[in-house]
Backbone as a printed PyTorch tensor [residue, N CA C, xyz], in Angstrom:
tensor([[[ -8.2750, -16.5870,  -1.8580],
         [ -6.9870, -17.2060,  -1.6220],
         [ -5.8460, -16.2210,  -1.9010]],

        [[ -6.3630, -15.6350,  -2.9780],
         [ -4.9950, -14.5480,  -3.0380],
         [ -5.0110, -13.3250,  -2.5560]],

        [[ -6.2060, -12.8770,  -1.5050],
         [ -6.0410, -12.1090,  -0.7640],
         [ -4.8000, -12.6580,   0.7780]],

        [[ -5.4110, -13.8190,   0.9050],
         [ -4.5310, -14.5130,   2.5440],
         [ -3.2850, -14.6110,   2.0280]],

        [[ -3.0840, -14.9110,   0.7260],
         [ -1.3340, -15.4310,   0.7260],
         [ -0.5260, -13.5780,   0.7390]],

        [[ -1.6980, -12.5500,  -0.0330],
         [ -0.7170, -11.5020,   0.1140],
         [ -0.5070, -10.9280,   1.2660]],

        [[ -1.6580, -10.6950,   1.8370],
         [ -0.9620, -10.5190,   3.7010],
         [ -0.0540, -11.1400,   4.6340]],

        [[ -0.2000, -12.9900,   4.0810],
         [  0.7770, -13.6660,   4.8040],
         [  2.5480, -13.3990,   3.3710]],

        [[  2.0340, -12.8450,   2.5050],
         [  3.8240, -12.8600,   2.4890],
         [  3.7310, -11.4280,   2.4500]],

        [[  2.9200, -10.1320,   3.0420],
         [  3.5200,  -9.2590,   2.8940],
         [  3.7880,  -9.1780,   4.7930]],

        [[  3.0780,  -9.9150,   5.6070],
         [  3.6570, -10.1010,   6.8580],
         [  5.0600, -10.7620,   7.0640]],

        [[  5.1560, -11.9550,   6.1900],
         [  6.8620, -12.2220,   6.3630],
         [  7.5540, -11.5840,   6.0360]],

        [[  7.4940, -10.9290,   4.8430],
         [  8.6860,  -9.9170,   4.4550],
         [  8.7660,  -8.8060,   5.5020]],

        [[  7.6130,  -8.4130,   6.5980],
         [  7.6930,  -7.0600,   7.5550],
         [  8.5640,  -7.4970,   8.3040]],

        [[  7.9600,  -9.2350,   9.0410],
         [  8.7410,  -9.8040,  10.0210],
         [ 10.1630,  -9.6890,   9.5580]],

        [[ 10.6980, -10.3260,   8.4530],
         [ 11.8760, -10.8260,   8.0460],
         [ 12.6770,  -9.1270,   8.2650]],

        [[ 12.1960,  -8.0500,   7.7510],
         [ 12.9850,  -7.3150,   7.6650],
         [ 13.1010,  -6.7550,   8.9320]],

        [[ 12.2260,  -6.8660,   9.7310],
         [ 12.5160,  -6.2790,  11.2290],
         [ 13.1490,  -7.4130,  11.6240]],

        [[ 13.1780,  -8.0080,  11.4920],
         [ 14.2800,  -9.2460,  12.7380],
         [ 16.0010,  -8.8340,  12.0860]],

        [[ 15.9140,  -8.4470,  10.6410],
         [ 17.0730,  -8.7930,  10.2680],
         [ 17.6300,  -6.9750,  10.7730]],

        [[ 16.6600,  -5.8410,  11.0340],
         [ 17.2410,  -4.7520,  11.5520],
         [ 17.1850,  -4.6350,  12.9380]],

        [[ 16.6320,  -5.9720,  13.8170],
         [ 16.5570,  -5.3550,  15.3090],
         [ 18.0920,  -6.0940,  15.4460]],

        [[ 18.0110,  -7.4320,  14.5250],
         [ 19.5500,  -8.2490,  15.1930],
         [ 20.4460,  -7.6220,  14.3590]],

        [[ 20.4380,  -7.1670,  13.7190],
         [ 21.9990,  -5.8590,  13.3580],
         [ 22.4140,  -4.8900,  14.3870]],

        [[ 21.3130,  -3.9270,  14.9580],
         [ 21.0470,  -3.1990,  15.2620],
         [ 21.8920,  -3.8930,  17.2500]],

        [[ 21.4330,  -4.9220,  17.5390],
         [ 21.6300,  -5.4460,  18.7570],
         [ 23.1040,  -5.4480,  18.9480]],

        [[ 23.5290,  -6.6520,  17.8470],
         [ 24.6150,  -7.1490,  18.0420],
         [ 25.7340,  -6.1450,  17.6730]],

        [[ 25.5380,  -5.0770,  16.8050],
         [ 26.4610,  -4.1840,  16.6250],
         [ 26.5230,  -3.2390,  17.6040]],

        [[ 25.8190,  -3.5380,  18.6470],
         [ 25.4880,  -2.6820,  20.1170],
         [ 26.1370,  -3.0080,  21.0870]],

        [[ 25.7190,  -4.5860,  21.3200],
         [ 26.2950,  -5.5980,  22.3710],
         [ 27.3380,  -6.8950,  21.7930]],

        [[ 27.4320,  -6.8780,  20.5930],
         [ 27.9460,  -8.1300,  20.3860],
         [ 29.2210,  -8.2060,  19.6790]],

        [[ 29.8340,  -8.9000,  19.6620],
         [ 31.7050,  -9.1700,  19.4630],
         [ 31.9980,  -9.5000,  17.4040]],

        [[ 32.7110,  -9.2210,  17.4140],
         [ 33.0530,  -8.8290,  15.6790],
         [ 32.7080, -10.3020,  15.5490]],

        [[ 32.7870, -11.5930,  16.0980],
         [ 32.6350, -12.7340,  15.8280],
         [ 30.6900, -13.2780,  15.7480]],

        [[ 30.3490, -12.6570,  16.4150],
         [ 28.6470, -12.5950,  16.2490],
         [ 28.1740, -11.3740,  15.2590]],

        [[ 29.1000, -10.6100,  15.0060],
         [ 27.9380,  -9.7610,  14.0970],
         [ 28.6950, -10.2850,  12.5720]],

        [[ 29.9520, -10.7230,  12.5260],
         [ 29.9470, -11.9320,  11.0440],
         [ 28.9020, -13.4210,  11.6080]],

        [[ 28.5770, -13.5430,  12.1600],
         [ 27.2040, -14.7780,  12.4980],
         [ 26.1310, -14.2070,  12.1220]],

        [[ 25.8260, -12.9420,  12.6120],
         [ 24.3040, -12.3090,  12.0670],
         [ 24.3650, -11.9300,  10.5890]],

        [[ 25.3030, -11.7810,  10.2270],
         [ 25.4990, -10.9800,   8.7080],
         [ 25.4660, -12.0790,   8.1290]],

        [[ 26.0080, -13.1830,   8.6660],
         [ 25.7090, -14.4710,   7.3900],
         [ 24.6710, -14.9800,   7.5100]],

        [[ 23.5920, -15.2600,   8.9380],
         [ 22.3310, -15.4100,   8.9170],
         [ 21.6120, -14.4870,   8.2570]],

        [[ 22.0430, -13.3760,   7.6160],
         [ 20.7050, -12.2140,   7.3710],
         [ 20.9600, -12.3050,   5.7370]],

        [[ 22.2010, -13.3570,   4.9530],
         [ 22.1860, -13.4070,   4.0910],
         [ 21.5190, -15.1370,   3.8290]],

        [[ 21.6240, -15.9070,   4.8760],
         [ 20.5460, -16.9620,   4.6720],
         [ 19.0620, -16.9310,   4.7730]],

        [[ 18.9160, -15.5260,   5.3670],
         [ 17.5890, -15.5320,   5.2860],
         [ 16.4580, -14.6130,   4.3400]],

        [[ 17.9180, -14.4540,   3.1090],
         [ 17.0010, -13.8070,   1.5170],
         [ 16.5960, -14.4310,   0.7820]],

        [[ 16.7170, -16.3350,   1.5180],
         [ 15.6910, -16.9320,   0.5410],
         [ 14.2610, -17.0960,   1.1100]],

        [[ 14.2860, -16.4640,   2.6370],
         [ 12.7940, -16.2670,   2.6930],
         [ 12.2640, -15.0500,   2.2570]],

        [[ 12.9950, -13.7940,   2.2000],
         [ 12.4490, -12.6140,   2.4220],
         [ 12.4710, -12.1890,   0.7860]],

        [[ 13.1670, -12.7440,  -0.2370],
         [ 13.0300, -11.9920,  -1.5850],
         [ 11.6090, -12.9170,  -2.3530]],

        [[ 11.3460, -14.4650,  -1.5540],
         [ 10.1890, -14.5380,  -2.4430],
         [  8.8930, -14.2680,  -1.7900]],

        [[  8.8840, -13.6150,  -0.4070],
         [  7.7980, -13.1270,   0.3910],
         [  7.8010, -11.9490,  -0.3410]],

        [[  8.9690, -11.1100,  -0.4500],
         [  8.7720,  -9.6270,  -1.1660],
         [  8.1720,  -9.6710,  -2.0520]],

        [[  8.2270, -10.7750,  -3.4000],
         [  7.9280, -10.6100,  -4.7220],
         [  6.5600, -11.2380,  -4.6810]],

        [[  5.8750, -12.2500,  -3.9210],
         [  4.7660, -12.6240,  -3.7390],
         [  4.0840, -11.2920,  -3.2560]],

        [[  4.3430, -11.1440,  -2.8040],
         [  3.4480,  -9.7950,  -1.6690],
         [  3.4080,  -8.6790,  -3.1490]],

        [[  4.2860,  -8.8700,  -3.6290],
         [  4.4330,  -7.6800,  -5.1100],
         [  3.0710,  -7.5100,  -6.0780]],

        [[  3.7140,  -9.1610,  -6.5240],
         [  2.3040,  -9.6070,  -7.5190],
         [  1.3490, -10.0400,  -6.6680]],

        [[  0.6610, -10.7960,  -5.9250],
         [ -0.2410, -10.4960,  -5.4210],
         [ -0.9730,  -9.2350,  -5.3640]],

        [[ -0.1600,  -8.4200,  -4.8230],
         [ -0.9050,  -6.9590,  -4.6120],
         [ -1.2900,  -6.0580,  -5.8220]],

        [[ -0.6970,  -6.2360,  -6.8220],
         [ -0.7020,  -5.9850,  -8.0340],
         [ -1.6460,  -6.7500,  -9.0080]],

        [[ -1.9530,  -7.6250,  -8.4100],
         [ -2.8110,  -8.7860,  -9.1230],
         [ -4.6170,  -8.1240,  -8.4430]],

        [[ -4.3260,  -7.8620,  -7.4810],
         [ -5.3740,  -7.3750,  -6.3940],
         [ -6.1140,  -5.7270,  -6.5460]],

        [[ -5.2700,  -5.5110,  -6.8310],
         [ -5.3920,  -3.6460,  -6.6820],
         [ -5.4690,  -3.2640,  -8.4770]],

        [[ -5.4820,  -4.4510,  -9.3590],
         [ -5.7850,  -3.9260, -10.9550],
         [ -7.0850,  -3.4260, -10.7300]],

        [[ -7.9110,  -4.1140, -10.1240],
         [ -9.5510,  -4.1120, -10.4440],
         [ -9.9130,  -2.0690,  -9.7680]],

        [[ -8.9120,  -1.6470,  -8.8210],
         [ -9.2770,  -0.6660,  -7.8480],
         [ -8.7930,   0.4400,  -8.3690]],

        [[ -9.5570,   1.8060,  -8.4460],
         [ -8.9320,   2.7040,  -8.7790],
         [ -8.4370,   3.5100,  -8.0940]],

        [[ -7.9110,   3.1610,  -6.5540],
         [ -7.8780,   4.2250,  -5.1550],
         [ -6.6860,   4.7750,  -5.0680]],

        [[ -6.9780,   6.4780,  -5.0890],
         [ -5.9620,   6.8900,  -4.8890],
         [ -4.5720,   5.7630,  -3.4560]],

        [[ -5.3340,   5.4750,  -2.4420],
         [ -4.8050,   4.2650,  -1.6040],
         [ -4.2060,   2.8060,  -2.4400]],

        [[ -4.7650,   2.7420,  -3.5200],
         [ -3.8510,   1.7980,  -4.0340],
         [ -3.2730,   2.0250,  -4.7900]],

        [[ -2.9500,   3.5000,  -5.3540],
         [ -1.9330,   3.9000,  -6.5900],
         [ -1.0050,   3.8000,  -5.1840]],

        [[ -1.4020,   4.5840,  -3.6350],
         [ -0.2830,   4.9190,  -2.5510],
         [  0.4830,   3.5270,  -2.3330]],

        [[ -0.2920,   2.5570,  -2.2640],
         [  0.6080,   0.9320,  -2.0160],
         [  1.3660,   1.0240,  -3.1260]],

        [[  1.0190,   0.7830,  -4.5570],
         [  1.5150,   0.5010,  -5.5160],
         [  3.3220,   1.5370,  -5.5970]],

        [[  3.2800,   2.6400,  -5.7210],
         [  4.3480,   3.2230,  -5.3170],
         [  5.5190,   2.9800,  -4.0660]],

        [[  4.5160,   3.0050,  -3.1610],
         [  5.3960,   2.2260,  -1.6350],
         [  6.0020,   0.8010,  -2.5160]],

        [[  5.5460,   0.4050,  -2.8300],
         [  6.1510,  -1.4390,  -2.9060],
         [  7.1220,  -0.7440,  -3.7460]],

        [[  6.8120,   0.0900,  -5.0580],
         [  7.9110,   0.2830,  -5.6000],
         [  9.6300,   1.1570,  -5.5350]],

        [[  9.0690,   1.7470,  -4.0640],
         [ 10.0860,   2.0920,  -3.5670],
         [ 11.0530,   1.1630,  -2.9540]],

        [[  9.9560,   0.2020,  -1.9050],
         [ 10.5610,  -0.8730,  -0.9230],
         [ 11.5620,  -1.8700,  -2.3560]],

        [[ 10.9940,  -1.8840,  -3.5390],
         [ 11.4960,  -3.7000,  -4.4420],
         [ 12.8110,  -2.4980,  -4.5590]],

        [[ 13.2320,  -1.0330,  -5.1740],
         [ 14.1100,  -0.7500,  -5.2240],
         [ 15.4630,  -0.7280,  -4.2770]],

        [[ 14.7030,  -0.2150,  -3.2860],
         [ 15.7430,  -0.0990,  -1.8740],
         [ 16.2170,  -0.8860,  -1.3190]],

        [[ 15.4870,  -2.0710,  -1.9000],
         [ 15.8400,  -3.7360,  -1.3440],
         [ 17.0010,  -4.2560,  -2.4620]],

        [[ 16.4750,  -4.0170,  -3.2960],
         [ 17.8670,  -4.3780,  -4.9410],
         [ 19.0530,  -3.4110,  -5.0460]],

        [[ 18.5110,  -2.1750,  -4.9070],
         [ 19.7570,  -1.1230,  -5.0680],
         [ 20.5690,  -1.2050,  -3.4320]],

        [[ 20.3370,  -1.4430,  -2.5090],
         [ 21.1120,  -0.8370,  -1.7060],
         [ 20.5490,  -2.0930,  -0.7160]],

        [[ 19.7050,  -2.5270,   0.3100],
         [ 19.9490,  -3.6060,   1.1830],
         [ 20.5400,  -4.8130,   0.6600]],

        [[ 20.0460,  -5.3990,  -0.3980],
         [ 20.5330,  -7.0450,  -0.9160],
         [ 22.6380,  -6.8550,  -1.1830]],

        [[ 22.7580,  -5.6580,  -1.8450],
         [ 24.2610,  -5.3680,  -1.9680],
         [ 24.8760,  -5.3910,  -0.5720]],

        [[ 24.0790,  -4.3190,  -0.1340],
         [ 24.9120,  -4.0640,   1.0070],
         [ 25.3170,  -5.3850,   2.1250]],

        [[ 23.9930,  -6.3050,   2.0950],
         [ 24.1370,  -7.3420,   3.0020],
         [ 25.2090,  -8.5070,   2.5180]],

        [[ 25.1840,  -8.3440,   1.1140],
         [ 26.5710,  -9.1740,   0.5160],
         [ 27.9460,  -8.7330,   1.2240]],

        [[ 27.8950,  -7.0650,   0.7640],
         [ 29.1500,  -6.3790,   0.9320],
         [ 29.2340,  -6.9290,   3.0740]],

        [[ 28.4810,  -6.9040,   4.0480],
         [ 28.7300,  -6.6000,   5.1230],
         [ 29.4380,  -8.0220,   5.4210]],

        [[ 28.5410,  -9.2140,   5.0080],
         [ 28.5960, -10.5480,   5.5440],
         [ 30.1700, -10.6210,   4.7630]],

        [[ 30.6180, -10.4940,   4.0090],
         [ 31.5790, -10.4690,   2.9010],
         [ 33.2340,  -9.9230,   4.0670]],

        [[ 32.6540,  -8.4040,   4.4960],
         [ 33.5950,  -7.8230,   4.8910],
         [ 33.9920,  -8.2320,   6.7700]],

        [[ 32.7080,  -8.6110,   7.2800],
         [ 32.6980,  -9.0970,   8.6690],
         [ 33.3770, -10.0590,   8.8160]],

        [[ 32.7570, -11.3300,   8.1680],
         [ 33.7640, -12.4250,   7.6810],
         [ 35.0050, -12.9370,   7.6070]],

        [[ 35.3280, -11.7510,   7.4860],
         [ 36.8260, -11.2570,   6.4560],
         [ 37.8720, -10.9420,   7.9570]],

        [[ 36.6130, -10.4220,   8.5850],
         [ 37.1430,  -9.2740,   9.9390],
         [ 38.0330,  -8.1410,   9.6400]],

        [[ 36.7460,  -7.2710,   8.3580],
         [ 37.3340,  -6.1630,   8.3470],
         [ 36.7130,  -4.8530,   8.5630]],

        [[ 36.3530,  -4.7400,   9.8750],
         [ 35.4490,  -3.5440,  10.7030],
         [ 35.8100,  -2.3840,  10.5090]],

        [[ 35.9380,  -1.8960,   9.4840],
         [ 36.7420,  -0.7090,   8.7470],
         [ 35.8140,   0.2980,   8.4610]],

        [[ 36.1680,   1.5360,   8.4480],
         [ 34.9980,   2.5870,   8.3480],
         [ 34.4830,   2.1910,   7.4910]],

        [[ 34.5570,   1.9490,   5.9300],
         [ 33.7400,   1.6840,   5.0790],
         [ 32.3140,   0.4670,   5.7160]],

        [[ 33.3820,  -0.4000,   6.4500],
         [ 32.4850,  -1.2170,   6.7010],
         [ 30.8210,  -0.8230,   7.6880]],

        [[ 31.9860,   0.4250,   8.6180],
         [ 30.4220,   0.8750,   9.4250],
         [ 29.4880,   2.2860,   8.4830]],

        [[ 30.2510,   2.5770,   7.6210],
         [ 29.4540,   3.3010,   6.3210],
         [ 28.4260,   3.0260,   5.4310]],

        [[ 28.7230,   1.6230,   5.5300],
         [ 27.9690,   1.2330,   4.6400],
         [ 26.8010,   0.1220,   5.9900]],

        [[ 27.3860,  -0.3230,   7.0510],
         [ 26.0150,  -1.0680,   7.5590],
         [ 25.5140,   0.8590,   8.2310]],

        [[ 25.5740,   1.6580,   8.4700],
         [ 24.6970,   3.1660,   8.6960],
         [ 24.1030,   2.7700,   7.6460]],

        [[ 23.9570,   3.0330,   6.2380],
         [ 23.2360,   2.9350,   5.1580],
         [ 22.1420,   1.9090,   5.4490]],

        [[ 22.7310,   0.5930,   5.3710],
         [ 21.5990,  -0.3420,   5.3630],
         [ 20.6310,  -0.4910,   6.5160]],

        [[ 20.8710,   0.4230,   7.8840],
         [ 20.1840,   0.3040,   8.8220],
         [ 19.1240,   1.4380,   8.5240]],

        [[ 19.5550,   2.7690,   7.9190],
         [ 18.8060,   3.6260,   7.3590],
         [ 18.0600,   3.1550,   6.4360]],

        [[ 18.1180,   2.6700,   5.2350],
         [ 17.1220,   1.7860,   4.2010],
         [ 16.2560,   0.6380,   4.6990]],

        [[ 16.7130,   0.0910,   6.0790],
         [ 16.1440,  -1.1610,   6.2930],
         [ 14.8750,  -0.5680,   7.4690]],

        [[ 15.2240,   0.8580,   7.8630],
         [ 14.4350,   1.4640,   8.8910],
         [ 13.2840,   2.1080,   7.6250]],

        [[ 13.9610,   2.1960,   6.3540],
         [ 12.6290,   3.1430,   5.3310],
         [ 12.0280,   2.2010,   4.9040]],

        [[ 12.5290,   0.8760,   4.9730],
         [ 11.2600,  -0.4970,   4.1100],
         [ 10.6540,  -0.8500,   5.2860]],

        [[ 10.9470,  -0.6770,   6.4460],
         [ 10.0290,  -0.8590,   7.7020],
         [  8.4350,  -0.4000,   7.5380]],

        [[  9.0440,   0.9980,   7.7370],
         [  8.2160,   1.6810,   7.1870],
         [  7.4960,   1.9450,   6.2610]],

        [[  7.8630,   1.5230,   5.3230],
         [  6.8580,   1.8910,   4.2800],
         [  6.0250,   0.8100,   4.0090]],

        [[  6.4080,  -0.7500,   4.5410],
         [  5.9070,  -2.1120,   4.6880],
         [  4.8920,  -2.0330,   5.6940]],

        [[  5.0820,  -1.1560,   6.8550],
         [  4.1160,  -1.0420,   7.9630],
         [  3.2260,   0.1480,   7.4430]],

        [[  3.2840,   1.3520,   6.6440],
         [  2.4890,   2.2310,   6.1000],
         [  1.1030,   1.3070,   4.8230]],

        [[  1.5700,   0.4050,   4.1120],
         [  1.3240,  -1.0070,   3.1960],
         [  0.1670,  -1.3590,   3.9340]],

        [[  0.5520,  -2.0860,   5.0900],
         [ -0.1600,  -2.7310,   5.8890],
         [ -1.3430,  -2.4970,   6.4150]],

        [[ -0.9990,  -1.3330,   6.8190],
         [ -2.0390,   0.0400,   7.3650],
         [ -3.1000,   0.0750,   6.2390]],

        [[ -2.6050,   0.3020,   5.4220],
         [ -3.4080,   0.3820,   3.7920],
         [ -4.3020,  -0.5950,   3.2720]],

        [[ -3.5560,  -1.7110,   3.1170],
         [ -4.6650,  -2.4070,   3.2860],
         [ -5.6030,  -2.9210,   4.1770]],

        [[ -5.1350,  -2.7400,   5.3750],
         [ -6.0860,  -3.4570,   6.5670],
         [ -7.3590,  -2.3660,   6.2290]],

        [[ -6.8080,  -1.1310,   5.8750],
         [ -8.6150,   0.3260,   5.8380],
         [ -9.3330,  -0.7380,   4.4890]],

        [[ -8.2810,  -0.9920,   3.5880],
         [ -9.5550,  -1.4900,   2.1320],
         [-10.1750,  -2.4270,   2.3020]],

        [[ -9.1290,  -3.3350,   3.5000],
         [-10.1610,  -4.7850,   3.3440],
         [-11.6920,  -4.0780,   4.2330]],

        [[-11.3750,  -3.3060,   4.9980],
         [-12.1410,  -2.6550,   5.3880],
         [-13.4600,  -2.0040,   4.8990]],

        [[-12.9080,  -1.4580,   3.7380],
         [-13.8670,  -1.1240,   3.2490],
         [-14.5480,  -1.6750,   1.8650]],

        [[-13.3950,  -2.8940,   1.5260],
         [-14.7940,  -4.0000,   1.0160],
         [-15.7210,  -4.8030,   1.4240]],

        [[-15.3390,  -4.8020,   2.8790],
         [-16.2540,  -5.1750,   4.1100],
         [-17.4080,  -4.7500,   3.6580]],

        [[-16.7620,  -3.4910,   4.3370],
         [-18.2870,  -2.5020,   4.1780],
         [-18.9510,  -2.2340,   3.1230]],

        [[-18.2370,  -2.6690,   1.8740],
         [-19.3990,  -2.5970,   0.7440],
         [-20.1950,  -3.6140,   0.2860]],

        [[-19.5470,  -4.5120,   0.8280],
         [-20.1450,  -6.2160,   0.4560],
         [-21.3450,  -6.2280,   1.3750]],

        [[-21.3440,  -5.3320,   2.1860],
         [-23.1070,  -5.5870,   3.5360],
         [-24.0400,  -5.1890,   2.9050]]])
């Protein structure tokens, strides 16, 4: 059981964070200062799915990977601890600061300074959530293969 719940919340938190960087990414492309304060306040309604998928997916995996001594799960264990930082220090602020300043309708360099930042951090937890993934899909793999 606590293998399925950590894949299914370390899959929502992948989903959650790619939806919340493809629709930044869109609407600050194609869309009017009045839709990207709509996306910025949706992407701050949607950290009550994505901070307890993050932290499930945390402990879970941590709960999972005590028993293992793989260099591959010291590699997850570090990744997550990059992703829980980059998500506290710099996306969760920043998405305050954007929805805050869009809102406001104040499209001000700072303002596109700081969403560059969070599209850069939100492109490195992509990644390192999809590197995660990768990771475990080889172990389940290869407890497969040891359980035959």
């Amino acid at each position: 059981m606590k293998l399925k719940l950590h894949a299914l919340s370390g899959a929502i938190a992948l989903l959650t964070i790619t939806c919340f960087w493809t629709s930044t990414a869109l609407v600050e492309l194609f869309g009017t200062h009045a839709q990207i304060a709509q996306v910025k306040t949706a992407i701050l309604y949607g950290m009550a799915l994505l901070i307890p998928a993050m932290a499930t997916a945390g402990v879970t995996g941590a709960a999972l990977g005590k028993a293992w001594r793989l260099p591959e799960v010291a590699a997850k264990s570090a990744r997550m601890k990059m992703i829980a930082a980059n998500g506290l220090l710099i996306l969760l602020p920043s998405a305050v600061f954007l929805a805050i300043r869009a809102n406001a309708g104040q499209f001000d360099t700072l303002f596109y300074v700081v969403q560059a930042l969070e599209l850069l951090a939100g492109a490195t937890n992509i990644t390192l959530l999809t590197l995660n993934l990768r990771a475990g899909l080889a172990l389940r793999r290869r407890r497969s293969a040891r359980g035959r």
